[in-house]
Amino acid sequence: MRKLIFGSFDCLHLGHLALLNEIRAWVNTDPMTTPINSDQDELTVILARDEVILGLKGVEPTERWIQRADALLATGLVTEVWPSDPLGSHGKFLATKKANPDLIGFGYDQKELQQAWLEFKLTLESTLAGDNYLPTMVCSPYRERIYKSSLLRH
């Protein structure tokens, strides 16, 4: 199963690792789809470009894109890391189309991105999943008062 998640993953921390583990552990129990061995799961991260982080959050990332990508791959939890769509194409999900996932995961605090996905999905013509059915999940927070990049940065 091809799983996908979005994020900045600046200063990789336990909250990020919990998120990656949660999406990796997700098992599709929908009887309408064929179960796939979780050992063969692929997890792709659409990693926010530096300029996207600056544009959306108003602060530069602590680590450059390549450092964040290397840290994600070093966890052994991530199969691939792709750059996010450029600033200005927010909500078009161009990288998502290329990844062709079976599941999209969102962090608990990615409410704007979740809303943009729902709006995008309403206009989606069966380009991602043949029948326009693509499960999504919202991952649980992990000690969010401690493990949140914006808090750890200070």
mmCIF file of C-alpha atoms in Angstrom:
data_model
loop_
_atom_site.group_PDB
_atom_site.id
_atom_site.type_symbol
_atom_site.label_atom_id
_atom_site.label_comp_id
_atom_site.label_asym_id
_atom_site.label_seq_id
_atom_site.Cartn_x
_atom_site.Cartn_y
_atom_site.Cartn_z
ATOM 1 C CA MET A 1 0.000 0.000 0.000
ATOM 2 C CA ARG A 2 1.296 3.432 -0.960
ATOM 3 C CA LYS A 3 0.837 5.898 1.887
ATOM 4 C CA LEU A 4 1.512 9.611 1.742
ATOM 5 C CA ILE A 5 1.834 12.374 4.286
ATOM 6 C CA PHE A 6 2.659 16.069 4.081
ATOM 7 C CA GLY A 7 4.778 18.133 6.403
ATOM 8 C CA SER A 8 7.675 20.433 7.162
ATOM 9 C CA PHE A 9 9.416 18.037 9.572
ATOM 10 C CA ASP A 10 11.734 20.791 10.766
ATOM 11 C CA CYS A 11 13.999 19.578 13.586
ATOM 12 C CA LEU A 12 12.709 16.009 13.492
ATOM 13 C CA HIS A 13 11.394 15.061 16.940
ATOM 14 C CA LEU A 14 9.394 12.376 18.770
ATOM 15 C CA GLY A 15 6.088 13.890 17.657
ATOM 16 C CA HIS A 16 7.144 13.506 14.020
ATOM 17 C CA LEU A 17 8.276 9.927 14.617
ATOM 18 C CA ALA A 18 4.952 9.091 16.266
ATOM 19 C CA LEU A 19 3.163 10.525 13.224
ATOM 20 C CA LEU A 20 5.258 8.457 10.799
ATOM 21 C CA ASN A 21 4.764 5.305 12.861
ATOM 22 C CA GLU A 22 1.016 5.862 13.067
ATOM 23 C CA ILE A 23 0.560 6.196 9.325
ATOM 24 C CA ARG A 24 2.850 3.220 8.664
ATOM 25 C CA ALA A 25 0.781 1.106 11.070
ATOM 26 C CA TRP A 26 -2.557 2.003 9.440
ATOM 27 C CA VAL A 27 -4.219 -1.095 8.072
ATOM 28 C CA ASN A 28 -6.932 -0.852 5.482
ATOM 29 C CA THR A 29 -9.926 -2.785 6.782
ATOM 30 C CA ASP A 30 -12.201 -1.785 3.915
ATOM 31 C CA PRO A 31 -13.564 -5.044 2.423
ATOM 32 C CA MET A 32 -13.920 -3.315 -0.955
ATOM 33 C CA THR A 33 -10.171 -3.146 -1.417
ATOM 34 C CA THR A 34 -7.553 -5.843 -1.542
ATOM 35 C CA PRO A 35 -5.482 -6.126 1.647
ATOM 36 C CA ILE A 36 -1.810 -5.603 1.095
ATOM 37 C CA ASN A 37 0.985 -6.911 3.296
ATOM 38 C CA SER A 38 2.153 -4.044 5.507
ATOM 39 C CA ASP A 39 5.770 -5.203 5.045
ATOM 40 C CA GLN A 40 5.439 -3.968 1.473
ATOM 41 C CA ASP A 41 4.064 -0.570 2.458
ATOM 42 C CA GLU A 42 5.663 2.519 1.021
ATOM 43 C CA LEU A 43 5.538 5.841 2.821
ATOM 44 C CA THR A 44 6.151 8.951 0.776
ATOM 45 C CA VAL A 45 6.569 12.299 2.472
ATOM 46 C CA ILE A 46 5.687 15.422 0.521
ATOM 47 C CA LEU A 47 8.159 17.695 2.273
ATOM 48 C CA ALA A 48 7.477 21.430 2.338
ATOM 49 C CA ARG A 49 9.994 23.474 0.401
ATOM 50 C CA ASP A 50 11.890 26.094 2.387
ATOM 51 C CA GLU A 51 10.088 28.958 0.614
ATOM 52 C CA VAL A 52 6.696 27.339 1.278
ATOM 53 C CA ILE A 53 7.424 27.181 5.011
ATOM 54 C CA LEU A 54 8.475 30.837 4.985
ATOM 55 C CA GLY A 55 5.381 31.806 2.988
ATOM 56 C CA LEU A 56 2.878 29.832 5.070
ATOM 57 C CA LYS A 57 4.388 30.092 8.559
ATOM 58 C CA GLY A 58 6.241 33.375 8.309
ATOM 59 C CA VAL A 59 9.513 31.855 9.547
ATOM 60 C CA GLU A 60 12.356 30.150 7.776
ATOM 61 C CA PRO A 61 12.905 26.503 8.609
ATOM 62 C CA THR A 62 15.734 25.771 11.008
ATOM 63 C CA GLU A 63 17.049 23.129 8.605
ATOM 64 C CA ARG A 64 17.224 23.308 4.805
ATOM 65 C CA TRP A 65 15.054 20.989 2.689
ATOM 66 C CA ILE A 66 17.859 18.502 1.969
ATOM 67 C CA GLN A 67 18.734 18.195 5.673
ATOM 68 C CA ARG A 68 15.096 17.537 6.560
ATOM 69 C CA ALA A 69 14.783 14.988 3.722
ATOM 70 C CA ASP A 70 17.948 13.153 4.822
ATOM 71 C CA ALA A 71 16.718 13.044 8.436
ATOM 72 C CA LEU A 72 13.384 11.531 7.345
ATOM 73 C CA LEU A 73 15.046 8.870 5.199
ATOM 74 C CA ALA A 74 17.474 8.040 8.019
ATOM 75 C CA THR A 75 14.540 7.008 10.242
ATOM 76 C CA GLY A 76 13.928 3.938 8.093
ATOM 77 C CA LEU A 77 10.197 4.742 8.223
ATOM 78 C CA VAL A 78 10.080 6.705 4.982
ATOM 79 C CA THR A 79 10.513 5.236 1.513
ATOM 80 C CA GLU A 80 10.673 8.461 -0.497
ATOM 81 C CA VAL A 81 10.759 12.194 0.096
ATOM 82 C CA TRP A 82 9.427 14.521 -2.582
ATOM 83 C CA PRO A 83 9.391 18.318 -2.597
ATOM 84 C CA SER A 84 6.029 19.956 -2.045
ATOM 85 C CA ASP A 85 4.299 21.954 -4.709
ATOM 86 C CA PRO A 86 5.866 25.405 -5.124
ATOM 87 C CA LEU A 87 4.512 28.374 -3.242
ATOM 88 C CA GLY A 88 1.540 29.708 -5.147
ATOM 89 C CA SER A 89 0.222 26.303 -6.182
ATOM 90 C CA HIS A 90 -1.070 25.482 -2.701
ATOM 91 C CA GLY A 91 -4.205 23.357 -2.964
ATOM 92 C CA LYS A 92 -3.433 21.927 -6.407
ATOM 93 C CA PHE A 93 -1.812 18.767 -5.001
ATOM 94 C CA LEU A 94 0.446 18.284 -8.026
ATOM 95 C CA ALA A 95 2.943 16.118 -6.109
ATOM 96 C CA THR A 96 0.073 14.034 -4.739
ATOM 97 C CA LYS A 97 -1.104 13.169 -8.226
ATOM 98 C CA LYS A 98 2.394 11.970 -9.148
ATOM 99 C CA ALA A 99 2.684 9.835 -5.999
ATOM 100 C CA ASN A 100 -0.635 8.082 -6.718
ATOM 101 C CA PRO A 101 -1.196 7.024 -3.079
ATOM 102 C CA ASP A 102 -3.669 4.507 -1.668
ATOM 103 C CA LEU A 103 -3.945 6.528 1.561
ATOM 104 C CA ILE A 104 -3.269 10.135 2.504
ATOM 105 C CA GLY A 105 -2.457 11.013 6.087
ATOM 106 C CA PHE A 106 -2.643 14.411 7.742
ATOM 107 C CA GLY A 107 -1.154 15.630 10.988
ATOM 108 C CA TYR A 108 -3.669 16.600 13.661
ATOM 109 C CA ASP A 109 -2.708 20.269 13.258
ATOM 110 C CA GLN A 110 -2.934 20.412 9.455
ATOM 111 C CA LYS A 111 -6.539 21.642 9.410
ATOM 112 C CA GLU A 112 -6.064 24.094 6.527
ATOM 113 C CA LEU A 113 -4.405 21.404 4.429
ATOM 114 C CA GLN A 114 -7.193 18.938 5.266
ATOM 115 C CA GLN A 115 -9.781 21.511 4.163
ATOM 116 C CA ALA A 116 -7.858 22.232 0.945
ATOM 117 C CA TRP A 117 -7.734 18.473 0.255
ATOM 118 C CA LEU A 118 -11.498 18.120 0.765
ATOM 119 C CA GLU A 119 -12.153 20.987 -1.641
ATOM 120 C CA PHE A 120 -9.702 19.519 -4.152
ATOM 121 C CA LYS A 121 -11.234 16.060 -3.838
ATOM 122 C CA LEU A 122 -14.692 17.430 -4.664
ATOM 123 C CA THR A 123 -13.371 18.442 -8.078
ATOM 124 C CA LEU A 124 -11.187 15.362 -8.547
ATOM 125 C CA GLU A 125 -11.936 13.296 -11.622
ATOM 126 C CA SER A 126 -10.665 9.732 -10.876
ATOM 127 C CA THR A 127 -7.003 10.580 -11.442
ATOM 128 C CA LEU A 128 -5.727 9.283 -8.091
ATOM 129 C CA ALA A 129 -7.865 6.242 -7.385
ATOM 130 C CA GLY A 130 -9.825 4.667 -10.209
ATOM 131 C CA ASP A 131 -13.180 5.026 -8.504
ATOM 132 C CA ASN A 132 -12.466 8.394 -6.858
ATOM 133 C CA TYR A 133 -12.242 6.646 -3.467
ATOM 134 C CA LEU A 134 -9.084 7.500 -1.600
ATOM 135 C CA PRO A 135 -9.043 6.991 2.153
ATOM 136 C CA THR A 136 -7.573 9.654 4.373
ATOM 137 C CA MET A 137 -6.636 9.624 8.021
ATOM 138 C CA VAL A 138 -5.846 12.289 10.558
ATOM 139 C CA CYS A 139 -3.042 11.187 12.828
ATOM 140 C CA SER A 140 -3.269 11.658 16.576
ATOM 141 C CA PRO A 141 -1.221 14.259 18.425
ATOM 142 C CA TYR A 142 1.695 12.994 20.477
ATOM 143 C CA ARG A 143 2.282 15.108 23.567
ATOM 144 C CA GLU A 144 1.594 18.210 21.477
ATOM 145 C CA ARG A 145 2.410 20.601 24.287
ATOM 146 C CA ILE A 146 5.968 19.316 24.205
ATOM 147 C CA TYR A 147 6.642 17.884 20.739
ATOM 148 C CA LYS A 148 5.700 20.632 18.306
ATOM 149 C CA SER A 149 8.349 22.257 16.138
ATOM 150 C CA SER A 150 7.119 25.795 16.813
ATOM 151 C CA LEU A 151 7.501 25.182 20.556
ATOM 152 C CA LEU A 152 10.838 23.390 20.311
ATOM 153 C CA ARG A 153 12.290 26.189 18.193
ATOM 154 C CA HIS A 154 12.222 28.577 21.183
#
